[in-house]
Structure formats: structure tokens, C-alpha cells
PDB file of C-alpha atoms in Angstrom:
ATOM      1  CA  UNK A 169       0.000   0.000   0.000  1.00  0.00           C
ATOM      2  CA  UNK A 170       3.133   2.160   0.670  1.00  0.00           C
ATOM      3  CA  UNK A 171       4.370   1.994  -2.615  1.00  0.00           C
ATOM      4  CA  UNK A 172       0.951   2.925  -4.324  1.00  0.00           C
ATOM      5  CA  UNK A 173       1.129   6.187  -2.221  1.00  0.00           C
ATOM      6  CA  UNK A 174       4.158   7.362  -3.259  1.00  0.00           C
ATOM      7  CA  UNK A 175       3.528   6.352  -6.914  1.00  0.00           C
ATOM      8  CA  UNK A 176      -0.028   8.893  -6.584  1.00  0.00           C
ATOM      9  CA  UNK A 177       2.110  11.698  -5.102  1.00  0.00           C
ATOM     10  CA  UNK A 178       4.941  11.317  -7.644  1.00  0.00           C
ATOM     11  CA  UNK A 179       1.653  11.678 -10.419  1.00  0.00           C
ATOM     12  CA  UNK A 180       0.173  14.667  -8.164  1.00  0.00           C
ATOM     13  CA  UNK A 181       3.528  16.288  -8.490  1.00  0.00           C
ATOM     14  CA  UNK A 182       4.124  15.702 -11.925  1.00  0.00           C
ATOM     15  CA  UNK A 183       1.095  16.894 -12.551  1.00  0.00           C
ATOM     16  CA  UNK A 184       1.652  19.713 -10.907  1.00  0.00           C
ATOM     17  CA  UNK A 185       4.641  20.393 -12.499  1.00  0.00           C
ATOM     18  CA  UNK A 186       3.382  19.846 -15.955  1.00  0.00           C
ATOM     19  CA  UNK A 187       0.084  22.027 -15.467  1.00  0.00           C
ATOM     20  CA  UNK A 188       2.827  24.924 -13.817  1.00  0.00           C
ATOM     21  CA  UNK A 189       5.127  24.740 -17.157  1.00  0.00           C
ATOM     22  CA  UNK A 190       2.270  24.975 -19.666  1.00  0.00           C
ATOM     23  CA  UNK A 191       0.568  27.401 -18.003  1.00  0.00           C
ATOM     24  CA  UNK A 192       3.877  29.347 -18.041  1.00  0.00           C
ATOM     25  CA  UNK A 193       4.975  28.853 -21.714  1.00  0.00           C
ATOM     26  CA  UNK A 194       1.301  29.924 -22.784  1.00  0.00           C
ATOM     27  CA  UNK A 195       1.807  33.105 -21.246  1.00  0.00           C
ATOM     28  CA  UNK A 196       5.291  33.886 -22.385  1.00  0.00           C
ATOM     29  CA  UNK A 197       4.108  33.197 -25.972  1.00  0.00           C
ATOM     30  CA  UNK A 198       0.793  35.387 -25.336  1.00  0.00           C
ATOM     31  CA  UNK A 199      -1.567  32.763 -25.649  1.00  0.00           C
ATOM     32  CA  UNK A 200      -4.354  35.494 -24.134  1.00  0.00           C
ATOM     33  CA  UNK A 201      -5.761  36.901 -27.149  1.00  0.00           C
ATOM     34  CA  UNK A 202      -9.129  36.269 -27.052  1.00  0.00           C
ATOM     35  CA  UNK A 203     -11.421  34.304 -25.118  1.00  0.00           C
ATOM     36  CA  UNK A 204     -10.613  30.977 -26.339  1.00  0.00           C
ATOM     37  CA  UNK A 205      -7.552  31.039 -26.034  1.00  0.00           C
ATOM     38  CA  UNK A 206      -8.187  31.340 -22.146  1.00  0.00           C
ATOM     39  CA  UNK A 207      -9.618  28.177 -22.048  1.00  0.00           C
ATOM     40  CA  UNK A 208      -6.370  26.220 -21.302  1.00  0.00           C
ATOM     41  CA  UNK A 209      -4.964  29.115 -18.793  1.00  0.00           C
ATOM     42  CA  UNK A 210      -8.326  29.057 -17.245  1.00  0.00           C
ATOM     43  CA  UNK A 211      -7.908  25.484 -16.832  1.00  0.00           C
ATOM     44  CA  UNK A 212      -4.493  25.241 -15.964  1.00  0.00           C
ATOM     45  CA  UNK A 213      -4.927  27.228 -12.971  1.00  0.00           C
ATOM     46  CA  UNK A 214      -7.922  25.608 -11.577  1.00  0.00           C
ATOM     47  CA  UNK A 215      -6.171  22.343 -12.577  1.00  0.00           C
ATOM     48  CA  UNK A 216      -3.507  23.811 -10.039  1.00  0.00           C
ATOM     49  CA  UNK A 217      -5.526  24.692  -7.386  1.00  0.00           C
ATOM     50  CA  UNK A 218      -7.609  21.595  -7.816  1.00  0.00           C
ATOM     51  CA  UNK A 219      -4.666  19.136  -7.671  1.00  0.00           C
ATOM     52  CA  UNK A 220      -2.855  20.897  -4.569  1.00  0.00           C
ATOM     53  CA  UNK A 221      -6.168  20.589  -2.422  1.00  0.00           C
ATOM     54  CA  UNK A 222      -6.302  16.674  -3.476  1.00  0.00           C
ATOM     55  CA  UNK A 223      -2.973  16.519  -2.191  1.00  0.00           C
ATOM     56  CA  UNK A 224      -3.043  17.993   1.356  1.00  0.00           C
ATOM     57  CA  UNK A 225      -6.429  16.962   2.193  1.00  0.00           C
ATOM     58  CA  UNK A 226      -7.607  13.934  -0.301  1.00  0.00           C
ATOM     59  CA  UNK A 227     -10.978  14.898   0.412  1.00  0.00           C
ATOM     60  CA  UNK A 228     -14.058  13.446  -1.997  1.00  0.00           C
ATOM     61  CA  UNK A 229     -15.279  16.666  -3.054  1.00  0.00           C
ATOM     62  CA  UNK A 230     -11.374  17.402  -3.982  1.00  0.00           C
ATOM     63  CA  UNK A 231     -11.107  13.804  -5.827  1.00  0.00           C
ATOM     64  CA  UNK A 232     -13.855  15.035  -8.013  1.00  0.00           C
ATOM     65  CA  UNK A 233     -13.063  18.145  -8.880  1.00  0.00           C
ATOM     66  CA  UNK A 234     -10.058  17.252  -9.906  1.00  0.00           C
ATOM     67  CA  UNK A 235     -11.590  14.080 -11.971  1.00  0.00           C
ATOM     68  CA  UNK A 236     -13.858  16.126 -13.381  1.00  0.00           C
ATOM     69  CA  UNK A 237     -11.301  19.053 -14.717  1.00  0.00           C
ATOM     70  CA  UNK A 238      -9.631  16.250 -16.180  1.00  0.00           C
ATOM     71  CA  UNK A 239     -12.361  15.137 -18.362  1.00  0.00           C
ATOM     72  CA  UNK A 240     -12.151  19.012 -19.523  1.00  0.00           C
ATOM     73  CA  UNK A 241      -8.523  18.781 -19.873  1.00  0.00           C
ATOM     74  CA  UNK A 242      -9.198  16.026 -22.238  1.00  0.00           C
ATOM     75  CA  UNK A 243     -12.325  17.837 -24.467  1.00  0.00           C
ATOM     76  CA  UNK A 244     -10.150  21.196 -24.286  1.00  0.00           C
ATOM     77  CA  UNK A 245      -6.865  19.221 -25.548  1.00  0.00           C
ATOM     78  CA  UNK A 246      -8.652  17.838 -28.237  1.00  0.00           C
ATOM     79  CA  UNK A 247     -10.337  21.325 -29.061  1.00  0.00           C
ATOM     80  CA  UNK A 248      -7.430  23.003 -29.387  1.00  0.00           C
ATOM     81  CA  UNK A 249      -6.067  20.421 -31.669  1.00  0.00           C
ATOM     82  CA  UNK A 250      -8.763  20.915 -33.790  1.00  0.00           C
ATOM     83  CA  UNK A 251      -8.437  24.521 -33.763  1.00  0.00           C
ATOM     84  CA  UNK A 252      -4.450  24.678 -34.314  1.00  0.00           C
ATOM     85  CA  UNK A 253      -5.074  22.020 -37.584  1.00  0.00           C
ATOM     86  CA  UNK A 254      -7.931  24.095 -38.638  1.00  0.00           C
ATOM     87  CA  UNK A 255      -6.121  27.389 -38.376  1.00  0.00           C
ATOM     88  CA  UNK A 256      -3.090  25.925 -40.196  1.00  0.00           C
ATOM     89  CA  UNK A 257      -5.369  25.087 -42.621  1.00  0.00           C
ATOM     90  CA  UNK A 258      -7.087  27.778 -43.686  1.00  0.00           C
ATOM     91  CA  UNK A 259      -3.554  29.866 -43.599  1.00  0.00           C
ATOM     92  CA  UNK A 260      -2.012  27.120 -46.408  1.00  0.00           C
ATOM     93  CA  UNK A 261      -4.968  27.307 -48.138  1.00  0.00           C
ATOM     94  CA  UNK A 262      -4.328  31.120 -48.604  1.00  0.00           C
ATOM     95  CA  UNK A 263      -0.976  30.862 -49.377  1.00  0.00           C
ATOM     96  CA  UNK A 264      -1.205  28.379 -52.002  1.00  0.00           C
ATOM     97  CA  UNK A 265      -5.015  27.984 -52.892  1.00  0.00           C
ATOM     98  CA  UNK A 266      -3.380  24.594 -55.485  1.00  0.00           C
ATOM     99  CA  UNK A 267      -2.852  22.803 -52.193  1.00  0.00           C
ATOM    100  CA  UNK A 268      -5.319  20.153 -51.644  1.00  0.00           C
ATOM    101  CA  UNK A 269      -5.662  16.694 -49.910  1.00  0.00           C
ATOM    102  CA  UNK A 270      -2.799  14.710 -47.951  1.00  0.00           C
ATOM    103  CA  UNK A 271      -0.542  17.554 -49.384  1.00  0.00           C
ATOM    104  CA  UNK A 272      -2.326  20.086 -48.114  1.00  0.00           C
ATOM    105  CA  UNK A 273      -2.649  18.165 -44.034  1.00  0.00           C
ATOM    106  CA  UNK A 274       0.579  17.555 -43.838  1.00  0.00           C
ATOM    107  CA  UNK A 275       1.706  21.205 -44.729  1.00  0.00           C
ATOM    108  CA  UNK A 276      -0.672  22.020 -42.315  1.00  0.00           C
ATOM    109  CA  UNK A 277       0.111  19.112 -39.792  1.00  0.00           C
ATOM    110  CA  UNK A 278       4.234  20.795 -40.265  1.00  0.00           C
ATOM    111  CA  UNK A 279       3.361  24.460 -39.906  1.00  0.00           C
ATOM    112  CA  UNK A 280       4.824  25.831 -36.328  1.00  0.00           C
ATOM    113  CA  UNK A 281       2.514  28.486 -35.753  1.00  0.00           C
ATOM    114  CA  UNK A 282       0.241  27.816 -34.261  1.00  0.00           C
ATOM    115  CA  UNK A 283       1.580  24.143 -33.399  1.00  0.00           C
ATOM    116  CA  UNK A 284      -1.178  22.321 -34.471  1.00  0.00           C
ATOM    117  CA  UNK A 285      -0.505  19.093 -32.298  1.00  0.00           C
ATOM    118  CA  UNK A 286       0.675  21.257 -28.706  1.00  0.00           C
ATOM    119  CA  UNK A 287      -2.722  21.358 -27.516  1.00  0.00           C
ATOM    120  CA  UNK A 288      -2.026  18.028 -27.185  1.00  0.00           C
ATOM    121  CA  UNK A 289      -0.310  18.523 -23.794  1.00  0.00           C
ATOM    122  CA  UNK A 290      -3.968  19.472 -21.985  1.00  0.00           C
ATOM    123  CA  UNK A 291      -4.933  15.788 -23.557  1.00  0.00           C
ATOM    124  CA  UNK A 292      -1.299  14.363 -21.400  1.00  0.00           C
ATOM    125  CA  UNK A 293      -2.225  16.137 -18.603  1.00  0.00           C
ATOM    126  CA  UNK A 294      -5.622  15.133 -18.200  1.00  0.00           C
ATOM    127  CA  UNK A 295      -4.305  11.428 -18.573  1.00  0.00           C
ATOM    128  CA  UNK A 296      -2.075  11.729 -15.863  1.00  0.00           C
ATOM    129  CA  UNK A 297      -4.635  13.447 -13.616  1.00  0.00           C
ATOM    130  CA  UNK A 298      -7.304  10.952 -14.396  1.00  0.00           C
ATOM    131  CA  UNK A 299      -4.274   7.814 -13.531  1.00  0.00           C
ATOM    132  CA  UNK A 300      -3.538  10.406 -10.441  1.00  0.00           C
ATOM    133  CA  UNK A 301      -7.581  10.117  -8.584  1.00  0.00           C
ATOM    134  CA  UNK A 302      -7.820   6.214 -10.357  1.00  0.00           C
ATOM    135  CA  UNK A 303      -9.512   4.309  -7.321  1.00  0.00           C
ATOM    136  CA  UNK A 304      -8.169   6.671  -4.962  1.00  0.00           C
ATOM    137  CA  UNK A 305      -9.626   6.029  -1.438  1.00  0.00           C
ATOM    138  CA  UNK A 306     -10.710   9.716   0.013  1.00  0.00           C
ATOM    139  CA  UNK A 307      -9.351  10.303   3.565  1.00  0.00           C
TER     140      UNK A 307
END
């Protein structure tokens, strides 16, 4: 039992860590433009705030709040990949409107801004904070 303890508290604090960076690197690169793009910040700081009150009190109501952020993690992850793609998209399309097909994805797929598969991270995160509260016993 000892040793599935410290394995949950090595997830919360990777977790923590990983929700920390992102949130960082999203504002460094001004990720804050418009309301959508406050989703993941948004997110990322409840995430936070969720995550450290599961660890110092493993309360229920903490367990599931921080379960069910996860499950938003995973929608907004996979929203923003959609987005990113779509974005990329549009901009190749513009660029050179002969594009089209598999030629035209993977230009998009390649294109660094936005990075169409970072959003990905939320999707990692969630993951790890859904393994983090699996079958966890509430104090």
C-alpha cells in the first residue's frame, strides 16, 4: 500500500509540475488573445488549485473536482487540436489555394505556428490526472 502512495504523489507532483510549465509557456508566448484562447490558462490554474487541495487533504469533493477538470482537460486538448489544424489550414490554403488533400494536411500538420498538435499537452495532462484520482480512497 506504501508503494501505491508514493507512486499517486509522484503523479500529483508531476502533474503539478506539468500544469505549472504549460501554463507558463502559454503566457510567455501570449496565448491570451481572445477568449478561447483562455480556455487552457483558465484550466491550468484551476487544474492547479484543484490538484494541490487533493494533495493535502484527499478529500471526496477534492477527488472530483479534480476528476472532473480532467475530463475538460481532455475535451479542451482535443479542441485546441482541432483549432491549431484548422487554423493551419485555412492559412495554407491562402498561401497556395493549389494545395489540396494529404498535401495540403501535412503542410498544415508541419506548420509551427500555431503548433497544431501542442494542444495536445492538456490531452497528457488530463491522462495523468485521471491515472492520479484512479480508485483513490478519500481520507
Amino acid at each position: 500500500m506504501h508503494t501505491l502512495f508514493v507512486v499517486r504523489r509522484m503523479l500529483g507532483a508531476i502533474l503539478l509540475l506539468g500544469m505549472s510549465g504549460t501554463g507558463v509557456e502559454l503566457l510567455l508566448m501570449g496565448h491570451h488573445e481572445d477568449a478561447t484562447q483562455l480556455i487552457p490558462l483558465v484550466l491550468l490554474g484551476t487544474g492547479i488549485a484543484a490538484v494541490a487541495w487533493h494533495l493535502l487533504t484527499g478529500s471526496a469533493a477534492s477527488g472530483t473536482a479534480v476528476r472532473g477538470l480532467m475530463v475538460l482537460f481532455l475535451a479542451a486538448g482535443l479542441a485546441g487540436v482541432y483549432y491549431h489544424l484548422a487554423a493551419n489550414l485555412e492559412f495554407q490554403r491562402e498561401t497556395d489555394p493549389a494545395l489540396r488533400g494529404s498535401a495540403l494536411f501535412w503542410k498544415a500538420l508541419h506548420a509551427t505556428v500555431p503548433p497544431a498538435l501542442a494542444p495536445g499537452v492538456m490531452v497528457q495532462l488530463g491522462l495523468v490526472g485521471l491515472a492520479y484520482t484512479y480508485r483513490h480512497k478519500e481520507r
